[in-house]
mmCIF file of C-alpha atoms and ligand atoms in Angstrom:
data_model
loop_
_atom_site.group_PDB
_atom_site.id
_atom_site.type_symbol
_atom_site.label_atom_id
_atom_site.label_comp_id
_atom_site.label_asym_id
_atom_site.label_seq_id
_atom_site.Cartn_x
_atom_site.Cartn_y
_atom_site.Cartn_z
ATOM 1 C CA UNK A 64 150.019 78.223 63.531
ATOM 2 C CA UNK A 65 150.341 74.721 62.136
ATOM 3 C CA UNK A 66 151.369 74.197 58.507
ATOM 4 C CA UNK A 67 147.890 72.713 57.975
ATOM 5 C CA UNK A 68 146.405 76.159 58.212
ATOM 6 C CA UNK A 69 148.051 78.467 55.711
ATOM 7 C CA UNK A 70 147.586 82.101 56.820
ATOM 8 C CA UNK A 71 146.681 83.298 53.361
ATOM 9 C CA UNK A 72 143.671 80.999 53.005
ATOM 10 C CA UNK A 73 142.539 81.158 56.630
ATOM 11 C CA UNK A 74 139.310 83.068 57.149
ATOM 12 C CA UNK A 75 138.897 85.092 60.316
ATOM 13 C CA UNK A 76 136.048 82.923 61.561
ATOM 14 C CA UNK A 77 134.764 79.379 61.107
ATOM 15 C CA UNK A 78 131.405 78.359 62.516
ATOM 16 C CA UNK A 79 131.047 74.635 63.255
ATOM 17 C CA UNK A 80 127.492 73.328 63.409
ATOM 18 C CA UNK A 81 126.704 69.686 64.283
ATOM 19 C CA UNK A 82 123.285 68.662 62.967
ATOM 20 C CA UNK A 83 121.257 65.501 63.382
ATOM 21 C CA UNK A 84 117.753 65.289 61.902
ATOM 22 C CA UNK A 85 117.366 69.063 61.689
ATOM 23 C CA UNK A 86 115.733 69.246 58.227
ATOM 24 C CA UNK A 87 112.718 71.185 59.491
ATOM 25 C CA UNK A 88 114.674 74.101 60.893
ATOM 26 C CA UNK A 89 118.101 74.085 59.274
ATOM 27 C CA UNK A 90 117.326 76.606 56.515
ATOM 28 C CA UNK A 91 115.793 79.096 58.957
ATOM 29 C CA UNK A 92 118.824 78.620 61.226
ATOM 30 C CA UNK A 93 121.303 79.257 58.394
ATOM 31 C CA UNK A 94 119.427 82.421 57.395
ATOM 32 C CA UNK A 95 119.615 83.737 60.976
ATOM 33 C CA UNK A 96 123.268 82.791 61.272
ATOM 34 C CA UNK A 97 124.120 84.503 57.972
ATOM 35 C CA UNK A 98 122.296 87.636 59.079
ATOM 36 C CA UNK A 99 124.452 87.790 62.213
ATOM 37 C CA UNK A 100 127.673 86.922 60.397
ATOM 38 C CA UNK A 101 127.263 89.531 57.675
ATOM 39 C CA UNK A 102 126.843 92.135 60.406
ATOM 40 C CA UNK A 103 130.163 91.437 62.076
ATOM 41 C CA UNK A 104 132.548 89.578 59.838
ATOM 42 C CA UNK A 105 133.516 89.816 56.204
ATOM 43 C CA UNK A 106 135.654 86.714 56.151
ATOM 44 C CA UNK A 107 134.015 83.529 57.429
ATOM 45 C CA UNK A 108 133.100 79.958 56.579
ATOM 46 C CA UNK A 109 130.402 77.687 57.978
ATOM 47 C CA UNK A 110 131.068 73.984 58.490
ATOM 48 C CA UNK A 111 127.844 72.082 58.772
ATOM 49 C CA UNK A 112 128.415 68.511 59.927
ATOM 50 C CA UNK A 113 125.488 66.212 59.215
ATOM 51 C CA UNK A 114 125.794 63.509 61.862
ATOM 52 C CA UNK A 115 124.079 60.767 59.844
ATOM 53 C CA UNK A 116 120.646 62.386 59.720
ATOM 54 C CA UNK A 117 117.815 60.134 58.658
ATOM 55 C CA UNK A 118 115.733 63.018 57.330
ATOM 56 C CA UNK A 119 116.401 65.520 54.529
ATOM 57 C CA UNK A 120 118.983 67.604 56.440
ATOM 58 C CA UNK A 121 121.752 66.960 53.903
ATOM 59 C CA UNK A 122 119.536 67.749 50.899
ATOM 60 C CA UNK A 123 118.571 71.029 52.562
ATOM 61 C CA UNK A 124 122.217 71.876 53.199
ATOM 62 C CA UNK A 125 123.167 71.048 49.607
ATOM 63 C CA UNK A 126 120.420 73.265 48.270
ATOM 64 C CA UNK A 127 121.358 76.084 50.654
ATOM 65 C CA UNK A 128 125.016 75.901 49.559
ATOM 66 C CA UNK A 129 124.047 77.096 46.081
ATOM 67 C CA UNK A 130 122.978 80.383 47.662
ATOM 68 C CA UNK A 131 125.644 80.520 50.389
ATOM 69 C CA UNK A 132 129.183 80.199 48.998
ATOM 70 C CA UNK A 133 130.704 80.223 52.507
ATOM 71 C CA UNK A 134 128.785 77.082 53.453
ATOM 72 C CA UNK A 135 130.797 73.858 53.565
ATOM 73 C CA UNK A 136 129.511 70.490 54.619
ATOM 74 C CA UNK A 137 130.423 67.032 55.801
ATOM 75 C CA UNK A 138 128.050 64.121 55.911
ATOM 76 C CA UNK A 139 128.768 61.143 58.155
ATOM 77 C CA UNK A 140 127.971 57.606 57.023
ATOM 78 C CA UNK A 141 125.842 57.155 60.139
ATOM 79 C CA UNK A 142 125.083 58.822 63.458
ATOM 80 C CA UNK A 143 128.387 59.054 65.348
ATOM 81 C CA UNK A 144 127.193 61.512 67.997
ATOM 82 C CA UNK A 145 127.527 65.234 68.588
ATOM 83 C CA UNK A 146 131.059 65.007 70.026
ATOM 84 C CA UNK A 147 132.312 63.303 66.847
ATOM 85 C CA UNK A 148 130.542 65.916 64.713
ATOM 86 C CA UNK A 149 132.187 68.749 66.658
ATOM 87 C CA UNK A 150 135.574 67.050 66.302
ATOM 88 C CA UNK A 151 135.109 66.679 62.536
ATOM 89 C CA UNK A 152 134.164 70.348 62.287
ATOM 90 C CA UNK A 153 137.207 71.430 64.304
ATOM 91 C CA UNK A 154 139.499 69.331 62.095
ATOM 92 C CA UNK A 155 138.170 70.955 58.951
ATOM 93 C CA UNK A 156 137.740 74.529 60.164
ATOM 94 C CA UNK A 157 140.460 76.876 58.973
ATOM 95 C CA UNK A 158 139.421 80.018 60.830
ATOM 96 C CA UNK A 159 141.643 81.995 63.184
ATOM 97 C CA UNK A 160 138.689 81.711 65.531
ATOM 98 C CA UNK A 161 136.120 78.909 65.573
ATOM 99 C CA UNK A 162 132.619 79.104 67.025
ATOM 100 C CA UNK A 163 130.802 75.856 67.821
ATOM 101 C CA UNK A 164 127.018 76.073 68.040
ATOM 102 C CA UNK A 165 123.842 73.966 67.786
ATOM 103 C CA UNK A 166 121.819 73.780 64.590
ATOM 104 C CA UNK A 167 118.408 74.103 66.219
ATOM 105 C CA UNK A 168 118.467 77.817 67.074
ATOM 106 C CA UNK A 169 118.781 77.190 70.830
ATOM 107 C CA UNK A 170 122.165 78.880 70.684
ATOM 108 C CA UNK A 171 121.057 82.292 69.400
ATOM 109 C CA UNK A 172 123.067 83.431 66.333
ATOM 110 C CA UNK A 173 122.482 87.005 67.508
ATOM 111 C CA UNK A 174 125.202 86.364 70.120
ATOM 112 C CA UNK A 175 127.870 85.672 67.483
ATOM 113 C CA UNK A 176 128.910 89.328 66.874
ATOM 114 C CA UNK A 177 129.409 89.867 70.617
ATOM 115 C CA UNK A 178 131.480 86.693 70.969
ATOM 116 C CA UNK A 179 133.660 87.737 68.056
ATOM 117 C CA UNK A 180 134.059 91.231 69.496
ATOM 118 C CA UNK A 181 135.199 89.844 72.867
ATOM 119 C CA UNK A 182 137.766 87.664 71.113
ATOM 120 C CA UNK A 183 139.011 90.484 68.900
ATOM 121 C CA UNK A 184 139.445 92.720 71.945
ATOM 122 C CA UNK A 185 141.700 90.085 73.574
ATOM 123 C CA UNK A 186 143.243 88.688 75.629
ATOM 124 C CA UNK A 187 140.808 85.753 75.945
ATOM 125 C CA UNK A 188 141.345 82.668 73.797
ATOM 126 C CA UNK A 189 137.950 81.200 74.710
ATOM 127 C CA UNK A 190 134.610 82.989 74.789
ATOM 128 C CA UNK A 191 132.107 80.722 76.514
ATOM 129 C CA UNK A 192 128.381 81.353 76.304
ATOM 130 C CA UNK A 193 126.813 80.583 79.696
ATOM 131 C CA UNK A 194 123.169 79.593 80.042
ATOM 132 C CA UNK A 195 121.522 82.068 82.380
ATOM 133 C CA UNK A 196 118.000 80.831 81.732
ATOM 134 C CA UNK A 197 116.672 77.627 80.272
ATOM 135 C CA UNK A 198 113.225 78.873 79.337
ATOM 136 C CA UNK A 199 113.564 77.318 75.900
ATOM 137 C CA UNK A 200 114.191 73.872 77.404
ATOM 138 C CA UNK A 201 111.441 71.498 78.521
ATOM 139 C CA UNK A 202 111.287 70.084 82.083
ATOM 140 C CA UNK A 203 112.926 66.846 80.981
ATOM 141 C CA UNK A 204 115.915 68.653 79.471
ATOM 142 C CA UNK A 205 116.205 70.757 82.625
ATOM 143 C CA UNK A 206 116.075 67.711 84.894
ATOM 144 C CA UNK A 207 118.642 65.886 82.762
ATOM 145 C CA UNK A 208 120.949 68.905 82.875
ATOM 146 C CA UNK A 209 120.568 69.222 86.642
ATOM 147 C CA UNK A 210 121.284 65.520 87.162
ATOM 148 C CA UNK A 211 124.200 65.447 84.729
ATOM 149 C CA UNK A 212 125.860 68.574 86.144
ATOM 150 C CA UNK A 213 125.391 67.365 89.740
ATOM 151 C CA UNK A 214 126.981 64.018 88.922
ATOM 152 C CA UNK A 215 129.869 65.733 87.158
ATOM 153 C CA UNK A 216 130.456 68.067 90.084
ATOM 154 C CA UNK A 217 130.512 65.241 92.634
ATOM 155 C CA UNK A 218 132.550 62.821 90.566
ATOM 156 C CA UNK A 219 135.052 65.072 88.792
ATOM 157 C CA UNK A 220 134.983 68.336 90.725
ATOM 158 C CA UNK A 221 134.210 70.192 87.483
ATOM 159 C CA UNK A 222 131.315 72.665 87.739
ATOM 160 C CA UNK A 223 129.553 72.700 84.383
ATOM 161 C CA UNK A 224 126.227 74.186 85.431
ATOM 162 C CA UNK A 225 125.357 76.812 82.869
ATOM 163 C CA UNK A 226 128.217 75.693 80.607
ATOM 164 C CA UNK A 227 127.263 74.956 77.017
ATOM 165 C CA UNK A 228 128.926 73.784 73.837
ATOM 166 C CA UNK A 229 128.284 77.273 72.435
ATOM 167 C CA UNK A 230 131.780 78.729 72.529
ATOM 168 C CA UNK A 231 134.374 80.550 70.508
ATOM 169 C CA UNK A 232 137.869 79.085 70.426
ATOM 170 C CA UNK A 233 140.999 80.801 69.269
ATOM 171 C CA UNK A 234 143.098 78.854 66.747
ATOM 172 C CA UNK A 235 145.558 78.062 69.546
ATOM 173 C CA UNK A 236 142.827 76.320 71.545
ATOM 174 C CA UNK A 237 141.602 74.391 68.505
ATOM 175 C CA UNK A 238 145.130 73.212 67.711
ATOM 176 C CA UNK A 239 145.620 72.223 71.358
ATOM 177 C CA UNK A 240 142.392 70.177 71.348
ATOM 178 C CA UNK A 241 143.235 68.522 68.045
ATOM 179 C CA UNK A 242 146.627 67.534 69.398
ATOM 180 C CA UNK A 243 145.019 65.443 72.164
ATOM 181 C CA UNK A 244 145.923 61.857 71.381
ATOM 182 C CA UNK A 245 142.802 60.445 73.001
ATOM 183 C CA UNK A 246 139.735 59.415 71.068
ATOM 184 C CA UNK A 247 137.049 59.790 73.685
ATOM 185 C CA UNK A 248 136.217 63.444 73.805
ATOM 186 C CA UNK A 249 134.073 65.688 75.888
ATOM 187 C CA UNK A 250 134.232 69.068 74.195
ATOM 188 C CA UNK A 251 132.842 71.182 77.048
ATOM 189 C CA UNK A 252 135.106 69.688 79.691
ATOM 190 C CA UNK A 253 138.191 69.505 77.480
ATOM 191 C CA UNK A 254 138.100 73.211 76.630
ATOM 192 C CA UNK A 255 137.877 74.043 80.349
ATOM 193 C CA UNK A 256 140.760 71.634 80.995
ATOM 194 C CA UNK A 257 143.072 73.478 78.545
ATOM 195 C CA UNK A 258 143.109 76.422 80.944
ATOM 196 C CA UNK A 259 143.226 79.152 78.273
ATOM 197 C CA UNK A 260 141.986 82.618 79.274
ATOM 198 C CA UNK A 261 138.192 82.511 79.125
ATOM 199 C CA UNK A 262 135.597 85.258 78.925
ATOM 200 C CA UNK A 263 131.995 84.459 79.648
ATOM 201 C CA UNK A 264 128.862 85.732 78.053
ATOM 202 C CA UNK A 265 125.356 85.004 79.356
ATOM 203 C CA UNK A 266 122.537 83.864 77.096
ATOM 204 C CA UNK A 267 119.006 82.607 77.399
ATOM 205 C CA UNK A 268 118.355 79.222 75.835
ATOM 206 C CA UNK A 269 115.923 79.840 72.990
ATOM 207 C CA UNK A 270 113.228 77.363 71.996
ATOM 208 C CA UNK A 271 114.109 75.064 69.113
ATOM 209 C CA UNK A 272 113.219 76.419 65.668
ATOM 210 C CA UNK A 273 111.651 73.044 64.851
ATOM 211 C CA UNK A 274 111.752 69.382 65.826
ATOM 212 C CA UNK A 275 112.569 67.985 69.242
ATOM 213 C CA UNK A 276 115.735 67.178 71.155
ATOM 214 C CA UNK A 277 117.634 64.169 69.846
ATOM 215 C CA UNK A 278 119.046 63.092 73.178
ATOM 216 C CA UNK A 279 117.435 60.144 74.908
ATOM 217 C CA UNK A 280 117.996 59.696 78.643
ATOM 218 C CA UNK A 281 120.035 56.575 77.835
ATOM 219 C CA UNK A 282 122.293 58.581 75.502
ATOM 220 C CA UNK A 283 122.729 61.279 78.125
ATOM 221 C CA UNK A 284 123.657 58.678 80.726
ATOM 222 C CA UNK A 285 126.230 57.269 78.324
ATOM 223 C CA UNK A 286 127.621 60.760 77.736
ATOM 224 C CA UNK A 287 127.805 61.312 81.494
ATOM 225 C CA UNK A 288 129.744 58.062 82.008
ATOM 226 C CA UNK A 289 132.076 58.911 79.109
ATOM 227 C CA UNK A 290 132.547 62.455 80.360
ATOM 228 C CA UNK A 291 133.345 61.331 83.880
ATOM 229 C CA UNK A 292 135.687 58.494 82.989
ATOM 230 C CA UNK A 293 137.389 60.582 80.299
ATOM 231 C CA UNK A 294 137.864 63.545 82.559
ATOM 232 C CA UNK A 295 138.761 62.163 85.960
ATOM 233 C CA UNK A 296 139.873 59.075 87.849
ATOM 234 C CA UNK A 297 138.147 60.327 90.997
ATOM 235 C CA UNK A 298 135.548 57.493 91.071
ATOM 236 C CA UNK A 299 138.417 54.984 91.369
ATOM 237 C CA UNK A 300 139.610 56.833 94.470
ATOM 238 C CA UNK A 301 136.069 56.711 95.804
ATOM 239 C CA UNK A 302 135.991 52.924 95.488
ATOM 240 C CA UNK A 303 139.241 52.797 97.415
ATOM 241 C CA UNK A 304 137.782 54.914 100.221
ATOM 242 C CA UNK A 305 134.636 52.776 100.231
ATOM 243 C CA UNK A 306 136.853 49.727 100.626
ATOM 244 C CA UNK A 307 138.674 51.324 103.575
ATOM 245 C CA UNK A 308 135.343 52.200 105.186
ATOM 246 C CA UNK A 309 134.223 48.603 104.674
ATOM 247 C CA UNK A 310 137.357 47.325 106.414
ATOM 248 C CA UNK A 311 136.712 49.528 109.434
ATOM 249 C CA UNK A 312 133.071 48.390 109.567
ATOM 250 C CA UNK A 313 134.152 44.756 109.188
ATOM 251 C CA UNK A 314 136.644 45.182 112.046
ATOM 252 C CA UNK A 315 133.931 46.517 114.347
ATOM 253 C CA UNK A 316 131.583 43.703 113.371
ATOM 254 C CA UNK A 317 134.307 41.139 114.047
ATOM 255 C CA UNK A 318 134.664 42.462 117.570
ATOM 256 C CA UNK A 319 130.906 42.263 118.027
ATOM 257 C CA UNK A 320 130.776 38.714 116.604
ATOM 258 C CA UNK A 321 133.569 37.488 118.880
ATOM 259 C CA UNK A 322 131.876 39.085 121.879
ATOM 260 C CA UNK A 323 128.553 37.360 121.005
ATOM 261 C CA UNK A 324 130.335 34.046 120.634
ATOM 262 C CA UNK A 325 132.025 34.338 124.030
ATOM 263 C CA UNK A 326 128.742 35.378 125.683
ATOM 264 C CA UNK A 327 126.951 32.406 124.155
ATOM 265 C CA UNK A 328 124.449 34.442 122.104
ATOM 266 C CA UNK A 329 125.986 33.676 118.743
ATOM 267 C CA UNK A 330 122.781 32.862 116.791
ATOM 268 C CA UNK A 331 121.370 36.345 117.018
ATOM 269 C CA UNK A 332 122.614 38.928 114.545
ATOM 270 C CA UNK A 333 120.874 37.570 111.463
ATOM 271 C CA UNK A 334 119.671 41.089 110.584
ATOM 272 C CA UNK A 335 123.070 42.671 110.822
ATOM 273 C CA UNK A 336 124.547 39.823 108.794
ATOM 274 C CA UNK A 337 121.964 40.322 106.059
ATOM 275 C CA UNK A 338 122.613 44.055 106.012
ATOM 276 C CA UNK A 339 126.354 43.509 105.742
ATOM 277 C CA UNK A 340 126.020 40.923 102.966
ATOM 278 C CA UNK A 341 123.627 43.126 100.986
ATOM 279 C CA UNK A 342 125.723 46.242 101.468
ATOM 280 C CA UNK A 343 129.010 44.711 100.471
ATOM 281 C CA UNK A 344 127.405 42.675 97.701
ATOM 282 C CA UNK A 345 126.053 45.806 96.055
ATOM 283 C CA UNK A 346 129.165 47.848 96.818
ATOM 284 C CA UNK A 347 131.264 45.159 95.095
ATOM 285 C CA UNK A 348 129.027 45.137 92.028
ATOM 286 C CA UNK A 349 129.014 48.930 91.873
ATOM 287 C CA UNK A 350 132.789 49.001 92.123
ATOM 288 C CA UNK A 351 133.079 46.421 89.370
ATOM 289 C CA UNK A 352 130.799 48.628 87.289
ATOM 290 C CA UNK A 353 133.069 51.632 87.813
ATOM 291 C CA UNK A 354 136.141 49.570 86.929
ATOM 292 C CA UNK A 355 134.235 48.280 83.901
ATOM 293 C CA UNK A 356 133.524 51.831 82.727
ATOM 294 C CA UNK A 357 137.237 52.680 82.804
ATOM 295 C CA UNK A 358 138.101 49.392 81.143
ATOM 296 C CA UNK A 359 135.594 50.134 78.372
ATOM 297 C CA UNK A 360 137.187 53.540 77.948
ATOM 298 C CA UNK A 361 140.655 51.974 77.583
ATOM 299 C CA UNK A 362 139.223 49.356 75.216
ATOM 300 C CA UNK A 363 137.750 52.070 73.002
ATOM 301 C CA UNK A 364 141.024 53.970 73.016
ATOM 302 C CA UNK A 365 143.296 51.077 72.112
ATOM 303 C CA UNK A 366 141.130 49.987 69.192
ATOM 304 C CA UNK A 367 142.141 53.269 67.551
ATOM 305 C CA UNK A 368 139.154 53.236 65.257
ATOM 306 C CA UNK A 369 138.307 56.492 63.498
ATOM 307 C CA UNK A 370 135.896 58.722 65.449
ATOM 308 C CA UNK A 371 133.693 59.115 62.379
ATOM 309 C CA UNK A 372 133.477 58.213 58.705
ATOM 310 C CA UNK A 373 132.625 60.769 56.048
ATOM 311 C CA UNK A 374 130.218 59.818 53.281
ATOM 312 C CA UNK A 375 130.055 63.102 51.368
ATOM 313 C CA UNK A 376 131.717 66.494 51.366
ATOM 314 C CA UNK A 377 130.327 69.772 50.187
ATOM 315 C CA UNK A 378 132.465 72.712 49.028
ATOM 316 C CA UNK A 379 135.577 71.270 50.701
ATOM 317 C CA UNK A 380 138.803 72.400 49.090
ATOM 318 C CA UNK A 381 140.964 69.762 50.699
ATOM 319 C CA UNK A 382 140.129 66.096 50.462
ATOM 320 C CA UNK A 383 143.004 64.751 52.469
ATOM 321 C CA UNK A 384 141.272 64.514 55.842
HETATM 322 N N1 LIG B 553 123.213 66.487 67.482
HETATM 323 C C1 LIG B 553 124.151 65.780 66.733
HETATM 324 N N2 LIG B 553 124.205 64.416 66.892
HETATM 325 C C2 LIG B 553 123.399 63.745 67.758
HETATM 326 C C3 LIG B 553 122.478 64.488 68.527
HETATM 327 C C4 LIG B 553 122.430 65.858 68.376
HETATM 328 O O1 LIG B 553 124.889 66.351 65.944
HETATM 329 O O2 LIG B 553 123.498 62.514 67.830
HETATM 330 C C5 LIG B 553 123.140 67.963 67.315
HETATM 331 C C6 LIG B 553 121.754 68.518 67.101
HETATM 332 O O3 LIG B 553 121.384 68.511 65.732
HETATM 333 C C7 LIG B 553 121.890 69.928 67.643
HETATM 334 C C8 LIG B 553 122.878 69.737 68.795
HETATM 335 O O4 LIG B 553 123.584 68.536 68.526
HETATM 336 O O5 LIG B 553 122.465 70.800 66.684
HETATM 337 C C9 LIG B 553 122.177 69.673 70.132
HETATM 338 O O6 LIG B 553 121.235 68.641 70.114
HETATM 339 P P1 LIG B 553 119.814 68.753 70.802
HETATM 340 O O7 LIG B 553 119.152 70.040 70.440
HETATM 341 O O8 LIG B 553 119.080 67.505 70.465
HETATM 342 O O9 LIG B 553 120.223 68.732 72.323
HETATM 343 P P2 LIG B 553 119.875 69.760 73.500
HETATM 344 O O10 LIG B 553 119.633 71.110 72.896
HETATM 345 O O11 LIG B 553 118.697 69.196 74.140
HETATM 346 O O12 LIG B 553 121.114 69.714 74.333
HETATM 347 MG MG1 LIG B 554 118.820 71.796 71.285
#
């Protein structure tokens, strides 16, 4: 255990909840969560991270805190994204176990006691809730998930279908994640990468309590690019293989071109020439794009800017983070 987390003050469980524009459902969610927590755990804290909401989420949280002494909060200066909100929650959480879950009720709080039980029973350091049905998701969310997971599987070899951010982490896993020096984070993939013993627990994605999903397709695409470039250099290897393939194809075409020239039919072959130019033109641009994505990743890393900025804190005992 790191000196940052004194054993005496550490609760058994911290629940980290990233929230962006969840004013309509946040109170109902907290009530449900509290109901589940009181049933299984006497010593817990809830870290609600308001990721720069533009609605009344923070006001609702502040009001709820007067009734819920275990509720603590962080409010970002602006929207920094769910990954940053999770990171902030993990940095502040003191629990010997930490559960990360969505604020919209899609990750059912009723699963929390079971997750905690599995962790208490040992020896797993991660309890991962797996989506077994996505009935609560719309067709767009399902398509996005299918596309995203397919891309991840092809490009990084990591199978994330069914994986969710709803997971319990032992303190050892949290400390391991926080010790990563890199800034770009992909919570789901990084926890798998750590290799700690994992137990899985199936759950059905519930409908949102209120509001609609905050992810646009553009944001999801950005997350996919970040996730892939942060997790694996496989696409760079793919470019290399594409280049090799191109060289073989070019060699064959050279033979054909020389043959045509010797046979005196050199003017034909316009079609094949066009195909080759188009193919290699687009392959070159695509490859530059892939290189660009990695370059952008390195650029973001070396700037060493903070991952988020905190505007307000609620019920936080330590102000040094
Ligand atoms: N969220 C966040 N920052 C964002 C977008 C979303 O903290 O920029 C939170 C959101 O409030 C919710 C969770 O991340 O608690 C999942 O978001 P959402 O329900 O929109 O995504 P989906 O369920 O479709 O994956
Ligand atoms: Mg949701």
